[in-house]
Tab-separated table of C-alpha atoms in Angstrom:
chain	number	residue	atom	x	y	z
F	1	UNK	CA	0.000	0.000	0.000
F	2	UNK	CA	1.470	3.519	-1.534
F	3	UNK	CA	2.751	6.037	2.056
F	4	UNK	CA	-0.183	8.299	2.024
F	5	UNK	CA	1.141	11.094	3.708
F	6	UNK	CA	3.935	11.080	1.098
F	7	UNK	CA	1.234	10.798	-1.891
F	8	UNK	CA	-0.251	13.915	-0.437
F	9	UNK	CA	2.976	16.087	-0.520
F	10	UNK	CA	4.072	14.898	-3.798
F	11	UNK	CA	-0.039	15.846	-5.278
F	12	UNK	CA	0.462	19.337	-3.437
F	13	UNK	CA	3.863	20.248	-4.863
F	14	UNK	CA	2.568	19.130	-7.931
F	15	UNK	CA	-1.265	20.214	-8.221
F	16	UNK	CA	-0.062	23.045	-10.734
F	17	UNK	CA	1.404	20.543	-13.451
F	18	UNK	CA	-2.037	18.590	-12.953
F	19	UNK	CA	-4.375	21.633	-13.207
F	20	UNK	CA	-2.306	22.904	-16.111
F	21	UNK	CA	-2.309	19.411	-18.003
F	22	UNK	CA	-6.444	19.013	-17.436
F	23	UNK	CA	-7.142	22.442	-18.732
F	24	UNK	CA	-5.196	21.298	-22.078
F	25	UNK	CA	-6.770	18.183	-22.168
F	26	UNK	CA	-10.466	19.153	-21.153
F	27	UNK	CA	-12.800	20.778	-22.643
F	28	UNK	CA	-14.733	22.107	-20.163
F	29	UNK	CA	-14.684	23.329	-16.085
F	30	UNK	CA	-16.444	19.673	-14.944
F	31	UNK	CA	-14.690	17.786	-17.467
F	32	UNK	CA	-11.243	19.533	-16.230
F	33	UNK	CA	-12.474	18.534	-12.315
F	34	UNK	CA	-12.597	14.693	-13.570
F	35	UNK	CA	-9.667	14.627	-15.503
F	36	UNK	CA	-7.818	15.936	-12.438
F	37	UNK	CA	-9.302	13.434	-10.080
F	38	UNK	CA	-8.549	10.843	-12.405
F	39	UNK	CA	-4.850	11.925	-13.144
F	40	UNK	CA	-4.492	11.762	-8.890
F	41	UNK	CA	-6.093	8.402	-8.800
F	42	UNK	CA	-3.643	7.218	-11.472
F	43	UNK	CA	-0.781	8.593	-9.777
F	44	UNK	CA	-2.237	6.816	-6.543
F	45	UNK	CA	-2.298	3.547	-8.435
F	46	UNK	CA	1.133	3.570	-9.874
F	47	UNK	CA	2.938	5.154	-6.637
F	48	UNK	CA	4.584	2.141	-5.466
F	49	UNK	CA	5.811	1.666	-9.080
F	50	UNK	CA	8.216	4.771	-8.950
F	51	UNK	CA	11.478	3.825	-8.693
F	52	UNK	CA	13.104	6.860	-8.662
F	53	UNK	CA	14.957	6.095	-12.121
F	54	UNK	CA	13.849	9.670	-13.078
F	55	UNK	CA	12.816	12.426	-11.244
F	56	UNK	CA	9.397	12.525	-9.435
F	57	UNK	CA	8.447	15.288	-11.924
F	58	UNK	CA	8.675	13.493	-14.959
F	59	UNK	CA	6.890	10.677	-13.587
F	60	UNK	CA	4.077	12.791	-13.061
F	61	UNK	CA	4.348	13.917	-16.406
F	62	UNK	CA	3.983	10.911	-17.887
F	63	UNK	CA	1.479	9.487	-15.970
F	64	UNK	CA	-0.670	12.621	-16.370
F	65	UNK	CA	-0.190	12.842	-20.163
F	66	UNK	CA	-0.911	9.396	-20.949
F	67	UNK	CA	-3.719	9.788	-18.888
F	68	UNK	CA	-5.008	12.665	-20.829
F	69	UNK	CA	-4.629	11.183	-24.105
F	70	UNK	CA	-6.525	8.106	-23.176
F	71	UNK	CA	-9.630	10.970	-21.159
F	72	UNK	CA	-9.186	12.806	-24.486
F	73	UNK	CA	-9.282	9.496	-27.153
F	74	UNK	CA	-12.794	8.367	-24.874
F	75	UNK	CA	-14.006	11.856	-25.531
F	76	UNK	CA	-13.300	12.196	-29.391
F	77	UNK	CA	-14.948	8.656	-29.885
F	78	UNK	CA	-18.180	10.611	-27.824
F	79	UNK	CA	-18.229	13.223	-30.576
F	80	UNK	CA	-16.833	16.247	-27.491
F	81	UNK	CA	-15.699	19.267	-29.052
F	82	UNK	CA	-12.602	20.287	-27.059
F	83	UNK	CA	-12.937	24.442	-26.448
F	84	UNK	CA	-10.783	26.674	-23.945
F	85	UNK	CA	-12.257	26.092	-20.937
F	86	UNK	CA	-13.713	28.945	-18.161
F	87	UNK	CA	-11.296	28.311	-15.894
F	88	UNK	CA	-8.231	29.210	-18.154
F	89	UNK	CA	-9.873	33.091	-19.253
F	90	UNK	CA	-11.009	33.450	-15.726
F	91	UNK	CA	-7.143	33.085	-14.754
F	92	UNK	CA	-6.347	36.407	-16.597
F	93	UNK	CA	-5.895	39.665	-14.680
F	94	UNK	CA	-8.540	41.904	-15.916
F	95	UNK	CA	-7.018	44.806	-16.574
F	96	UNK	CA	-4.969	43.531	-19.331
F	97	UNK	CA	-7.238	42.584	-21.507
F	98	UNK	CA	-4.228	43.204	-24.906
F	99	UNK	CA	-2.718	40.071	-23.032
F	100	UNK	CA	-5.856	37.939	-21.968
F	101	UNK	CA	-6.448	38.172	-25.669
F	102	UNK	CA	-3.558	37.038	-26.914
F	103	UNK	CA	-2.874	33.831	-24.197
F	104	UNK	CA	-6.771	33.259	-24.738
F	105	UNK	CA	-5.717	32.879	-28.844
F	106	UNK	CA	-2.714	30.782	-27.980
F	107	UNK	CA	-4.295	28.622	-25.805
F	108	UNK	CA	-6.924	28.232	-28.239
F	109	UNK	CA	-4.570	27.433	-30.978
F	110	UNK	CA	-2.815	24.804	-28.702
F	111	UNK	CA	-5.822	23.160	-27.994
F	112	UNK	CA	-6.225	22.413	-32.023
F	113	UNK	CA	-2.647	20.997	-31.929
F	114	UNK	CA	-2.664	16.795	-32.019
F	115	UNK	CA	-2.738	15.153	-28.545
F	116	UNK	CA	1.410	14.732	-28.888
F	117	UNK	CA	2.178	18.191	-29.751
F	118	UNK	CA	-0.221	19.467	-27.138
F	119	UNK	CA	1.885	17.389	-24.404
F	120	UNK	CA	5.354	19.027	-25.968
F	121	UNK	CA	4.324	22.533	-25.995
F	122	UNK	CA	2.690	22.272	-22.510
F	123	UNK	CA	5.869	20.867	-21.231
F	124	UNK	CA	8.184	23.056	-23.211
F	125	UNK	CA	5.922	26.170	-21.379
F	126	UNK	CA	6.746	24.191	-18.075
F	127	UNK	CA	9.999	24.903	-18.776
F	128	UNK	CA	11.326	21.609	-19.834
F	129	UNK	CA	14.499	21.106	-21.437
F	130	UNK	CA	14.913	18.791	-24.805
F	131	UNK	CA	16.112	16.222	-22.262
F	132	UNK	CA	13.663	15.651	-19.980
F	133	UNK	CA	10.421	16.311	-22.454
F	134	UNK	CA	12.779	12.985	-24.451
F	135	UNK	CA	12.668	11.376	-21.117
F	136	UNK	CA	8.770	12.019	-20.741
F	137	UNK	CA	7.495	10.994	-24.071
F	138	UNK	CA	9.731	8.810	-25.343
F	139	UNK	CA	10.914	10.890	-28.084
F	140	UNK	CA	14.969	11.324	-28.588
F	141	UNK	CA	15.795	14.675	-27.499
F	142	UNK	CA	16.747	15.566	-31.313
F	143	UNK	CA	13.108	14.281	-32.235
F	144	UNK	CA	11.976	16.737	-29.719
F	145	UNK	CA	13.857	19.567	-31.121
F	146	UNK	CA	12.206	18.773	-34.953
F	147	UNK	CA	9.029	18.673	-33.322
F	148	UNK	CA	8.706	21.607	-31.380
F	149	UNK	CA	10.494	23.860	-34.385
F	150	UNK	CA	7.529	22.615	-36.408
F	151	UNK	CA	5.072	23.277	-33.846
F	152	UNK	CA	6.175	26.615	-33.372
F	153	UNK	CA	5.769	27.375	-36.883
F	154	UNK	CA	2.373	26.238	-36.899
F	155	UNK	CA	1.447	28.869	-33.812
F	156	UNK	CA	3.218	31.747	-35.482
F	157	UNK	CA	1.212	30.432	-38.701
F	158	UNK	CA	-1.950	30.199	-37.114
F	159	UNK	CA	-1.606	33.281	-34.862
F	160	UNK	CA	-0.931	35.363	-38.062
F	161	UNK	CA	-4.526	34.906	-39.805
């Protein structure tokens, strides 16, 4: 049986990652509530799995994404249309509205990106280096490079109409 008390500090330090991933993955404010409880209860599940081979972080990752993918595969087959959710324009400080705008377009241009490049960019924005997105997806850090070039293109593509 997984250390509770050690589950529970490992979801609080990483609650952000989770919230972040489910409002990429869901399409709306409910749907982004069960995709986080579902990411937690997979992380519960596999705890006793980690082996520390890689850092706790990208173990979340992984679990979380492939998690998502699988929410977001059950939702395609129901015919869901994914849209920016509530919760991410609701985020924005008010008073900017120049910037709301433009995160609100880039997050809605993210969210039309394929499952896979969806997971890249959101970890690239996390900060993650070529390395450890490799190390999260599977991908060889060069593959990750090629990808994300292209994927950038497309947002500075599809940003421009």
């Amino acid at each position: 049986m997984p250390n509770e008390s050690e589950f529970i500090r490992v979801i609080k330090e990483s609650e952000g990652i989770i919230f972040k991933i489910a409002i990429l993955y869901a399409a709306d404010r409910d749907d982004q509530k069960d995709l986080y409880q579902e990411i937690v209860y997979q992380l519960w599940r596999s705890f006793d799995s980690f082996r520390s081979e890689s850092k706790i972080s990208t173990w979340i990752y992984r679990i979380a994404l492939n998690t998502s993918i699988t929410h977001l595969r059950k939702e395609k087959k129901r015919g869901a249309r994914v849209a920016i959710g509530e919760a991410v324009i609701n985020r924005f400080d008010q008073d900017d509205n120049a910037m709301e705008e433009r995160l609100t377009q880039l997050y809605g241009q993210i969210r039309k990106l394929s499952t896979i490049e969806k997971g890249i960019v959101l970890l690239h924005l996390e900060g993650k280096n070529y390395e450890e997105i490799a190390a999260i997806t599977g991908f060889t850090a060069t593959n990750v490079g090629t990808r994300l070039s292209r994927i950038k293109d497309k947002l500075r593509s599809q940003l421009k109409d």
